[in-house]
Amino acid sequence: MISTVVLGEFIQDSVKTLGMKVYMEAGPAENKFFMLFFAFGFPLGVGLVMVASIMSGLGSKSTVRWFLAAAITGVLLTFLIHGLLGPSHSPLYFGAGGVIIMVLIIMYAWYWSAYRAGLDDKLHRASDFQAMGYLSFALAAWNLCGVGSIPGMAMYPEKMLAFEPRFFAVAQLKVVMAFFVLGWLFTVIGVKQFVSASKTVIHE
């Protein structure tokens, strides 16, 4: 994960100047490897971190295999989507995905309410922080839609040139980043409090 971020610092100027396609095809042979590693190294690293966490937590071999398979699938999924759905814009795909996310958010809120009600009082705060993290991720997803679709128009470059909504798209991405940071912050706080509170409940 760290090496991917460091690599991005080294290649970003060239990719910005040449574009991804020219950078990969017209430059030295290692450029293609650099670009692919930058694209897929981070998700693979995240998966390996989760596998290491499961192993250190004395997870079963089957659980480790599931997480390892999920990490590899997460990397391959990008290739599969590119190959099956292609690079052309698909309003139906994004629209259906947005509706599915909305339904899943409602379902999560419903089940979380029942889950929270059954927790020990000492675990309520931890559950609340985790829910705040998921709320932040939901808000990030909604604001990200505004970048790609209306009014940011990032998926419609000809409309971006005509309407010049770049100021909104950039500002909106800052909002998305803020919600992502908050989402992970609340999630980490929630898990930490859950671990601490669980130990207290067990001792009692």
XYZ file of C-alpha atoms in Angstrom:
204
model
C 0.000 0.000 0.000
C 2.768 2.420 0.957
C 4.860 1.588 -2.110
C 1.850 2.336 -4.337
C 1.461 5.793 -2.823
C 5.199 6.477 -3.162
C 5.173 5.272 -6.773
C 2.296 7.652 -7.505
C 4.467 10.596 -6.465
C 7.108 9.569 -9.013
C 4.855 8.931 -12.006
C 2.101 11.515 -11.569
C 3.843 14.331 -13.473
C 4.513 12.095 -16.478
C 0.990 10.688 -16.507
C -0.499 14.195 -16.238
C 1.663 15.383 -19.151
C 1.352 12.391 -21.477
C -1.892 10.762 -20.396
C -2.157 7.175 -19.186
C -2.275 5.527 -22.614
C 0.774 7.285 -24.045
C 2.675 6.848 -20.777
C 2.119 3.096 -20.915
C 2.616 2.511 -24.633
C 5.149 5.098 -25.838
C 7.540 5.138 -22.884
C 9.965 2.530 -21.544
C 8.634 -0.979 -21.013
C 8.619 -0.585 -17.235
C 6.061 2.224 -17.501
C 3.296 -0.299 -18.121
C 4.310 -2.199 -14.987
C 4.417 1.031 -12.970
C 0.930 2.006 -14.115
C -0.562 -1.409 -13.411
C 1.129 -1.600 -10.025
C -0.170 1.861 -9.166
C -3.691 0.818 -10.154
C -3.799 -2.552 -8.403
C -1.087 -2.512 -5.723
C -3.168 -0.611 -3.188
C -6.281 -2.855 -3.257
C -4.057 -5.934 -3.114
C -2.189 -4.401 -0.171
C -5.451 -3.724 1.653
C -6.476 -7.345 1.167
C -3.119 -8.618 2.453
C -3.386 -6.362 5.512
C -6.776 -7.914 6.270
C -5.340 -11.418 5.802
C -2.495 -10.588 8.195
C -5.015 -9.224 10.703
C -7.064 -12.432 10.518
C -3.929 -14.539 11.001
C -2.765 -12.501 13.991
C -6.254 -12.821 15.456
C -6.000 -16.619 15.262
C -8.484 -16.872 12.436
C -9.111 -20.273 10.889
C -7.391 -21.336 7.684
C -10.703 -21.220 5.827
C -11.249 -17.604 6.942
C -7.743 -16.671 5.783
C -8.422 -18.290 2.418
C -11.707 -16.378 2.084
C -10.026 -13.038 2.760
C -7.143 -13.853 0.405
C -9.635 -14.797 -2.297
C -11.528 -11.551 -1.657
C -8.298 -9.549 -2.027
C -7.438 -11.202 -5.345
C -11.038 -10.860 -6.554
C -10.967 -7.163 -5.711
C -7.995 -6.735 -8.034
C -9.421 -8.905 -10.815
C -12.819 -7.224 -10.588
C -11.411 -4.126 -12.272
C -10.287 -6.178 -15.262
C -13.627 -7.986 -15.388
C -15.686 -4.800 -15.332
C -13.495 -3.205 -17.993
C -13.802 -6.311 -20.142
C -17.506 -7.022 -19.653
C -18.964 -3.514 -19.473
C -16.422 -1.612 -21.547
C -15.266 1.995 -21.181
C -18.387 3.675 -22.585
C -20.674 5.625 -20.270
C -23.699 3.665 -19.033
C -26.376 5.694 -17.213
C -28.343 2.484 -16.570
C -25.382 0.873 -14.780
C -24.728 3.863 -12.531
C -28.429 4.466 -11.948
C -29.082 0.850 -10.968
C -26.011 0.857 -8.739
C -27.189 4.021 -7.001
C -30.653 2.593 -6.343
C -29.139 -0.640 -4.990
C -26.877 1.343 -2.648
C -29.858 3.349 -1.414
C -31.827 0.181 -0.663
C -28.839 -1.366 1.110
C -28.406 1.764 3.247
C -32.040 1.506 4.354
C -31.603 -2.204 5.072
C -28.448 -1.522 7.073
C -30.240 1.095 9.192
C -33.076 -1.360 9.841
C -30.859 -4.247 10.900
C -28.453 -1.996 12.812
C -31.351 -0.743 14.928
C -32.217 -4.299 15.953
C -28.541 -5.187 16.434
C -27.927 -2.150 18.652
C -30.989 -2.857 20.780
C -29.578 -6.284 21.645
C -26.158 -5.028 22.698
C -24.925 -4.511 26.221
C -25.166 -0.848 27.242
C -21.359 -0.585 27.292
C -21.234 -1.511 23.606
C -23.752 1.089 22.427
C -21.159 3.853 22.012
C -18.936 1.617 19.914
C -21.868 0.637 17.699
C -22.864 4.294 17.334
C -19.390 5.293 16.124
C -19.360 2.485 13.583
C -22.777 3.589 12.321
C -21.481 7.162 12.008
C -18.657 5.773 9.873
C -21.102 4.011 7.558
C -23.197 7.184 7.404
C -20.102 9.083 6.264
C -19.420 6.491 3.564
C -23.030 6.816 2.370
C -22.679 10.604 2.152
C -19.387 10.203 0.292
C -21.114 7.957 -2.260
C -23.888 10.496 -2.797
C -21.506 13.421 -3.245
C -19.337 11.378 -5.600
C -22.353 11.008 -7.878
C -22.438 14.790 -8.162
C -18.890 14.766 -9.530
C -19.420 12.240 -12.297
C -22.992 13.164 -13.197
C -24.885 16.427 -12.680
C -23.750 19.036 -11.923
C -20.030 18.100 -12.001
C -20.256 16.418 -15.443
C -16.888 14.634 -15.068
C -18.168 11.771 -17.280
C -19.216 14.253 -19.958
C -15.982 16.078 -20.939
C -17.687 17.977 -23.764
C -20.240 19.354 -21.274
C -17.475 20.221 -18.820
C -15.830 22.308 -21.529
C -19.135 23.957 -22.418
C -20.510 24.593 -18.913
C -17.182 24.850 -17.029
C -18.356 23.113 -13.841
C -14.780 22.196 -12.874
C -14.938 24.464 -9.837
C -17.846 22.416 -8.495
C -16.277 19.033 -9.320
C -13.034 19.917 -7.518
C -14.844 21.302 -4.474
C -17.146 18.290 -4.422
C -14.203 15.894 -4.460
C -12.865 17.713 -1.403
C -16.212 17.024 0.267
C -15.971 13.360 -0.738
C -12.462 13.110 0.705
C -13.636 14.677 3.976
C -16.447 12.123 4.287
C -14.062 9.255 3.506
C -11.647 10.436 6.202
C -14.517 10.808 8.691
C -15.899 7.428 7.704
C -12.643 5.638 8.411
C -12.027 7.692 11.562
C -15.426 6.837 13.050
C -15.048 3.191 12.001
C -11.654 2.881 13.685
C -12.916 4.609 16.851
C -15.943 2.313 16.889
C -13.866 -0.855 16.546
C -11.398 0.334 19.191
C -14.210 1.102 21.614
C -15.894 -2.203 20.809
C -12.693 -4.092 21.704
C -12.250 -2.148 24.948
C -15.904 -2.437 25.945
C -16.022 -6.168 25.078
C -13.119 -6.857 27.438
C -14.967 -5.023 30.218
C -18.159 -6.986 29.581
C -16.267 -10.312 29.565
C -14.483 -9.517 32.854
C -17.791 -8.665 34.475
